mmCIF file of C-alpha atoms in Angstrom:
data_model
loop_
_atom_site.group_PDB
_atom_site.id
_atom_site.type_symbol
_atom_site.label_atom_id
_atom_site.label_comp_id
_atom_site.label_asym_id
_atom_site.label_seq_id
_atom_site.Cartn_x
_atom_site.Cartn_y
_atom_site.Cartn_z
ATOM 1 C CA MET V 1 -21.953 -25.313 -40.055
ATOM 2 C CA ASN V 2 -22.356 -29.132 -40.458
ATOM 3 C CA LEU V 3 -24.514 -29.259 -43.638
ATOM 4 C CA THR V 4 -24.714 -32.937 -43.504
ATOM 5 C CA PHE V 5 -26.300 -32.856 -39.947
ATOM 6 C CA LEU V 6 -28.767 -30.213 -41.179
ATOM 7 C CA ALA V 7 -29.626 -32.499 -44.284
ATOM 8 C CA GLN V 8 -30.693 -35.290 -41.858
ATOM 9 C CA THR V 9 -32.889 -32.919 -39.760
ATOM 10 C CA PRO V 10 -36.907 -33.014 -40.226
ATOM 11 C CA LEU V 11 -36.709 -29.308 -41.580
ATOM 12 C CA PHE V 12 -34.287 -29.849 -44.190
ATOM 13 C CA ARG V 13 -35.014 -33.655 -45.162
ATOM 14 C CA GLY V 14 -34.933 -34.194 -48.891
ATOM 15 C CA ILE V 15 -32.814 -31.253 -49.501
ATOM 16 C CA ALA V 16 -29.113 -31.904 -50.507
ATOM 17 C CA PRO V 17 -26.329 -30.110 -48.381
ATOM 18 C CA GLN V 18 -25.125 -27.900 -51.167
ATOM 19 C CA ASP V 19 -28.559 -26.378 -51.602
ATOM 20 C CA ILE V 20 -29.165 -25.777 -47.712
ATOM 21 C CA THR V 21 -26.222 -23.188 -48.007
ATOM 22 C CA ALA V 22 -28.322 -21.049 -50.638
ATOM 23 C CA MET V 23 -31.425 -21.519 -48.361
ATOM 24 C CA LEU V 24 -29.632 -20.264 -45.124
ATOM 25 C CA GLY V 25 -28.983 -17.205 -46.971
ATOM 26 C CA CYS V 26 -32.624 -16.677 -48.255
ATOM 27 C CA LEU V 27 -33.752 -17.327 -44.486
ATOM 28 C CA HIS V 28 -31.351 -15.033 -42.942
ATOM 29 C CA GLY V 29 -29.897 -18.023 -40.893
ATOM 30 C CA ARG V 30 -27.670 -17.428 -37.934
ATOM 31 C CA GLU V 31 -25.962 -19.358 -35.508
ATOM 32 C CA GLN V 32 -25.843 -18.248 -31.745
ATOM 33 C CA SER V 33 -24.355 -19.879 -28.630
ATOM 34 C CA PHE V 34 -25.804 -20.069 -25.104
ATOM 35 C CA SER V 35 -24.645 -20.953 -21.815
ATOM 36 C CA LYS V 36 -26.436 -23.265 -19.406
ATOM 37 C CA GLY V 37 -29.613 -21.386 -17.870
ATOM 38 C CA GLN V 38 -29.257 -18.664 -20.408
ATOM 39 C CA LEU V 39 -32.701 -17.068 -21.588
ATOM 40 C CA ILE V 40 -33.148 -17.684 -25.363
ATOM 41 C CA TYR V 41 -36.775 -16.379 -25.424
ATOM 42 C CA GLY V 42 -38.760 -14.971 -22.857
ATOM 43 C CA ALA V 43 -42.431 -15.286 -22.353
ATOM 44 C CA GLY V 44 -44.371 -12.286 -23.687
ATOM 45 C CA GLU V 45 -41.872 -11.752 -26.467
ATOM 46 C CA CYS V 46 -42.953 -11.531 -30.112
ATOM 47 C CA VAL V 47 -40.368 -13.298 -32.238
ATOM 48 C CA THR V 48 -39.954 -13.778 -36.002
ATOM 49 C CA ALA V 49 -37.254 -16.482 -35.977
ATOM 50 C CA MET V 50 -37.735 -19.924 -35.160
ATOM 51 C CA GLY V 51 -34.779 -22.008 -33.736
ATOM 52 C CA MET V 52 -33.162 -25.273 -34.295
ATOM 53 C CA VAL V 53 -30.762 -26.876 -31.793
ATOM 54 C CA LEU V 54 -27.414 -27.588 -33.435
ATOM 55 C CA GLU V 55 -25.489 -28.736 -30.195
ATOM 56 C CA GLY V 56 -26.590 -29.209 -26.389
ATOM 57 C CA SER V 57 -30.391 -28.830 -25.739
ATOM 58 C CA VAL V 58 -33.060 -26.326 -24.613
ATOM 59 C CA CYS V 59 -36.042 -26.587 -22.274
ATOM 60 C CA ILE V 60 -39.490 -24.996 -22.882
ATOM 61 C CA GLN V 61 -40.843 -23.835 -19.540
ATOM 62 C CA ARG V 62 -43.755 -22.020 -18.094
ATOM 63 C CA ASP V 63 -43.114 -19.466 -15.043
ATOM 64 C CA ASP V 64 -46.060 -18.415 -13.164
ATOM 65 C CA PHE V 65 -46.414 -15.035 -11.249
ATOM 66 C CA TRP V 66 -45.090 -16.587 -7.926
ATOM 67 C CA GLY V 67 -41.955 -17.723 -9.704
ATOM 68 C CA ASN V 68 -42.769 -21.392 -9.905
ATOM 69 C CA THR V 69 -41.411 -23.074 -12.987
ATOM 70 C CA SER V 70 -43.001 -26.187 -15.172
ATOM 71 C CA VAL V 71 -40.742 -27.732 -17.603
ATOM 72 C CA LEU V 72 -43.052 -28.579 -20.637
ATOM 73 C CA ASP V 73 -40.369 -30.020 -23.013
ATOM 74 C CA SER V 74 -36.726 -30.590 -24.060
ATOM 75 C CA VAL V 75 -35.580 -29.767 -27.425
ATOM 76 C CA GLN V 76 -32.778 -31.912 -28.565
ATOM 77 C CA PRO V 77 -30.209 -31.586 -31.597
ATOM 78 C CA GLY V 78 -32.155 -31.363 -34.938
ATOM 79 C CA GLN V 79 -35.502 -30.318 -33.201
ATOM 80 C CA MET V 80 -37.216 -27.101 -33.605
ATOM 81 C CA PHE V 81 -38.808 -24.549 -31.184
ATOM 82 C CA ALA V 82 -41.126 -21.450 -31.338
ATOM 83 C CA GLU V 83 -42.077 -22.131 -35.041
ATOM 84 C CA THR V 84 -45.807 -21.788 -34.321
ATOM 85 C CA TYR V 85 -45.298 -18.415 -32.772
ATOM 86 C CA THR V 86 -43.092 -17.245 -35.666
ATOM 87 C CA CYS V 87 -45.923 -18.134 -38.081
ATOM 88 C CA ILE V 88 -48.416 -15.758 -36.267
ATOM 89 C CA PRO V 89 -47.246 -12.238 -36.526
ATOM 90 C CA HIS V 90 -47.356 -10.274 -33.201
ATOM 91 C CA GLU V 91 -48.450 -13.224 -31.344
ATOM 92 C CA PRO V 92 -46.431 -13.217 -27.775
ATOM 93 C CA LEU V 93 -44.878 -16.294 -26.404
ATOM 94 C CA MET V 94 -46.730 -17.863 -23.520
ATOM 95 C CA VAL V 95 -43.408 -19.894 -22.621
ATOM 96 C CA SER V 96 -39.926 -19.225 -22.346
ATOM 97 C CA VAL V 97 -37.040 -20.979 -23.941
ATOM 98 C CA VAL V 98 -34.050 -21.510 -21.781
ATOM 99 C CA ALA V 99 -30.637 -23.347 -22.580
ATOM 100 C CA GLU V 100 -30.793 -26.630 -20.650
ATOM 101 C CA LYS V 101 -26.874 -27.092 -21.171
ATOM 102 C CA PRO V 102 -24.403 -25.070 -23.204
ATOM 103 C CA CYS V 103 -25.903 -25.049 -26.621
ATOM 104 C CA THR V 104 -25.847 -23.661 -30.208
ATOM 105 C CA VAL V 105 -28.875 -22.641 -31.853
ATOM 106 C CA LEU V 106 -29.730 -21.872 -35.662
ATOM 107 C CA PHE V 107 -32.210 -19.150 -36.099
ATOM 108 C CA LEU V 108 -34.287 -18.921 -39.085
ATOM 109 C CA GLU V 109 -36.553 -16.016 -40.144
ATOM 110 C CA THR V 110 -39.879 -17.513 -40.500
ATOM 111 C CA PRO V 111 -41.654 -14.770 -42.693
ATOM 112 C CA HIS V 112 -38.959 -15.502 -45.341
ATOM 113 C CA MET V 113 -39.813 -19.147 -45.247
ATOM 114 C CA LEU V 114 -43.512 -18.423 -45.833
ATOM 115 C CA GLN V 115 -43.020 -15.843 -48.754
ATOM 116 C CA VAL V 116 -42.216 -16.824 -52.403
ATOM 117 C CA CYS V 117 -38.452 -16.933 -52.618
ATOM 118 C CA SER V 118 -37.211 -13.891 -54.869
ATOM 119 C CA ASN V 119 -34.177 -16.031 -55.593
ATOM 120 C CA GLY V 120 -36.368 -18.940 -57.252
ATOM 121 C CA CYS V 121 -35.182 -21.444 -54.667
ATOM 122 C CA GLY V 122 -35.954 -24.838 -55.877
ATOM 123 C CA PHE V 123 -36.381 -26.394 -52.704
ATOM 124 C CA HIS V 124 -38.351 -23.729 -51.076
ATOM 125 C CA GLN V 125 -41.674 -25.886 -51.483
ATOM 126 C CA ARG V 126 -40.016 -28.803 -49.933
ATOM 127 C CA LEU V 127 -38.891 -26.785 -46.906
ATOM 128 C CA VAL V 128 -42.520 -25.514 -46.214
ATOM 129 C CA GLN V 129 -44.016 -28.960 -46.526
ATOM 130 C CA ASN V 130 -41.359 -30.263 -43.915
ATOM 131 C CA LEU V 131 -42.566 -27.465 -41.744
ATOM 132 C CA LEU V 132 -46.004 -28.404 -41.990
ATOM 133 C CA SER V 133 -45.203 -31.803 -41.313
ATOM 134 C CA ILE V 134 -43.205 -30.895 -38.089
ATOM 135 C CA SER V 135 -46.177 -28.686 -37.000
ATOM 136 C CA ALA V 136 -48.582 -31.558 -37.561
ATOM 137 C CA GLN V 137 -46.599 -33.989 -35.748
ATOM 138 C CA LYS V 138 -46.310 -31.808 -32.593
ATOM 139 C CA ASN V 139 -50.197 -31.067 -32.886
ATOM 140 C CA LEU V 140 -50.698 -34.776 -32.593
ATOM 141 C CA ALA V 141 -48.351 -35.210 -29.833
ATOM 142 C CA LEU V 142 -50.212 -32.141 -27.955
ATOM 143 C CA SER V 143 -53.489 -34.070 -28.758
ATOM 144 C CA ARG V 144 -52.316 -37.376 -27.183
ATOM 145 C CA LYS V 145 -51.055 -35.613 -24.142
ATOM 146 C CA ILE V 146 -54.299 -33.970 -23.540
ATOM 147 C CA ALA V 147 -56.209 -37.194 -23.987
ATOM 148 C CA PHE V 148 -53.746 -38.934 -21.483
ATOM 149 C CA THR V 149 -54.507 -36.279 -18.810
ATOM 150 C CA THR V 150 -58.116 -35.795 -19.231
ATOM 151 C CA ALA V 151 -58.758 -38.602 -16.558
ATOM 152 C CA LYS V 152 -59.318 -37.168 -13.120
ATOM 153 C CA THR V 153 -57.651 -40.093 -11.249
ATOM 154 C CA ILE V 154 -53.850 -41.102 -11.668
ATOM 155 C CA ARG V 155 -55.085 -44.796 -12.485
ATOM 156 C CA GLY V 156 -57.149 -43.345 -15.251
ATOM 157 C CA ARG V 157 -54.331 -41.324 -16.686
ATOM 158 C CA LEU V 158 -52.089 -44.518 -16.481
ATOM 159 C CA LEU V 159 -54.693 -46.774 -18.110
ATOM 160 C CA THR V 160 -55.216 -44.360 -21.203
ATOM 161 C CA TYR V 161 -51.460 -43.891 -21.653
ATOM 162 C CA LEU V 162 -50.652 -47.480 -21.219
ATOM 163 C CA SER V 163 -53.392 -48.590 -23.282
ATOM 164 C CA ALA V 164 -52.097 -46.513 -26.219
ATOM 165 C CA GLN V 165 -48.381 -47.677 -25.736
ATOM 166 C CA ALA V 166 -49.728 -51.280 -26.151
ATOM 167 C CA ALA V 167 -51.694 -50.358 -29.332
ATOM 168 C CA GLU V 168 -48.630 -48.468 -30.761
ATOM 169 C CA HIS V 169 -46.458 -51.322 -29.924
ATOM 170 C CA LYS V 170 -48.851 -53.895 -31.013
ATOM 171 C CA SER V 171 -48.329 -55.795 -27.940
ATOM 172 C CA PRO V 172 -49.192 -56.065 -24.404
ATOM 173 C CA SER V 173 -45.555 -55.988 -23.399
ATOM 174 C CA PHE V 174 -43.511 -52.918 -24.198
ATOM 175 C CA THR V 175 -40.813 -50.559 -23.066
ATOM 176 C CA ILE V 176 -41.603 -46.759 -22.723
ATOM 177 C CA SER V 177 -39.206 -43.940 -23.167
ATOM 178 C CA PHE V 178 -39.956 -42.319 -19.921
ATOM 179 C CA ASN V 179 -38.125 -42.821 -16.520
ATOM 180 C CA ARG V 180 -40.455 -42.811 -13.576
ATOM 181 C CA GLN V 181 -40.045 -38.950 -13.004
ATOM 182 C CA GLN V 182 -40.432 -38.203 -16.772
ATOM 183 C CA LEU V 183 -43.690 -40.360 -16.768
ATOM 184 C CA ALA V 184 -45.110 -38.413 -13.751
ATOM 185 C CA ASP V 185 -44.099 -35.149 -15.294
ATOM 186 C CA TYR V 186 -45.804 -36.081 -18.695
ATOM 187 C CA LEU V 187 -49.019 -37.099 -16.935
ATOM 188 C CA ASN V 188 -48.961 -34.155 -14.635
ATOM 189 C CA VAL V 189 -48.923 -36.250 -11.381
ATOM 190 C CA GLU V 190 -46.501 -36.362 -8.436
ATOM 191 C CA ARG V 191 -43.961 -39.196 -8.763
ATOM 192 C CA SER V 192 -44.620 -40.664 -5.458
ATOM 193 C CA ALA V 193 -48.234 -40.789 -6.119
ATOM 194 C CA LEU V 194 -47.607 -42.300 -9.626
ATOM 195 C CA SER V 195 -45.381 -44.906 -7.858
ATOM 196 C CA ASN V 196 -47.863 -45.883 -5.478
ATOM 197 C CA GLU V 197 -50.568 -46.287 -8.072
ATOM 198 C CA LEU V 198 -48.577 -48.503 -10.335
ATOM 199 C CA SER V 199 -47.987 -50.746 -7.079
ATOM 200 C CA LYS V 200 -51.494 -51.118 -6.571
ATOM 201 C CA MET V 201 -52.122 -51.807 -10.264
ATOM 202 C CA GLN V 202 -49.722 -54.766 -9.874
ATOM 203 C CA ARG V 203 -51.285 -55.999 -6.852
ATOM 204 C CA ASP V 204 -54.737 -55.735 -8.584
ATOM 205 C CA GLY V 205 -53.375 -57.884 -11.556
ATOM 206 C CA LEU V 206 -53.580 -55.285 -14.103
ATOM 207 C CA LEU V 207 -49.927 -55.210 -15.101
ATOM 208 C CA THR V 208 -46.255 -55.953 -14.149
ATOM 209 C CA VAL V 209 -43.673 -53.434 -14.289
ATOM 210 C CA GLU V 210 -39.827 -53.258 -14.024
ATOM 211 C CA GLY V 211 -38.092 -50.031 -14.743
ATOM 212 C CA ARG V 212 -39.366 -48.933 -18.177
ATOM 213 C CA GLN V 213 -40.811 -52.300 -19.071
ATOM 214 C CA PHE V 214 -44.461 -53.063 -18.919
ATOM 215 C CA VAL V 215 -46.597 -56.071 -19.322
ATOM 216 C CA LEU V 216 -50.327 -55.357 -19.373
ATOM 217 C CA LYS V 217 -52.605 -58.139 -18.085
ATOM 218 C CA VAL V 218 -56.438 -59.074 -18.830
ATOM 219 C CA GLN V 219 -58.145 -59.999 -15.395
ATOM 220 C CA GLU V 220 -59.581 -63.482 -15.587
ATOM 221 C CA GLU V 221 -63.210 -62.137 -14.794
ATOM 222 C CA ASN V 222 -63.127 -59.805 -17.703
ATOM 223 C CA LEU V 223 -62.674 -62.952 -19.831
ATOM 224 C CA LEU V 224 -66.103 -64.415 -18.536
#
């Protein structure tokens, strides 16, 4: 196991590689590999081990009664999944976790993380603090997404999202991390409808867009 890599992840940040080895024993850490498309966790399961992607990637998805699948997130190396559910005993998963590509996952037993370490592990408190920080950041990301998708119209969702991006970059000119399809999925709209609305917003003088690069504009009448 690459301890140097683990020491750079959000969960083990601030913990030396040699100390991570002892902690993995306390947390009953185990590695497991999965092939592309293989189910890691299924909706309805109650799980006790959170997962950290070491190699490859996994996707978080929701499947409805009729077999339609919605991809909610992609988890990359160093990132976690299922940590919220494993903190709540007997809480069934509302989503499924599937290998997006061949991957290796490190599973850690959350109950052992939340209890006082019988071995007197000196970095246990730091680990719990890191876990709380990860959970808080994910909650903030979810809150932002809810805010961006509250508007009923596509233009309303775009205005809210792009305004937040401008504020984050402290500039009306910025580059977003999403491509057009990813942005459509994030805002929960159709890609073609999103592209049409962006074209209309350009014609209306609200912005210019080229690929992932945006420049927001203030219409002259708003300055009067």
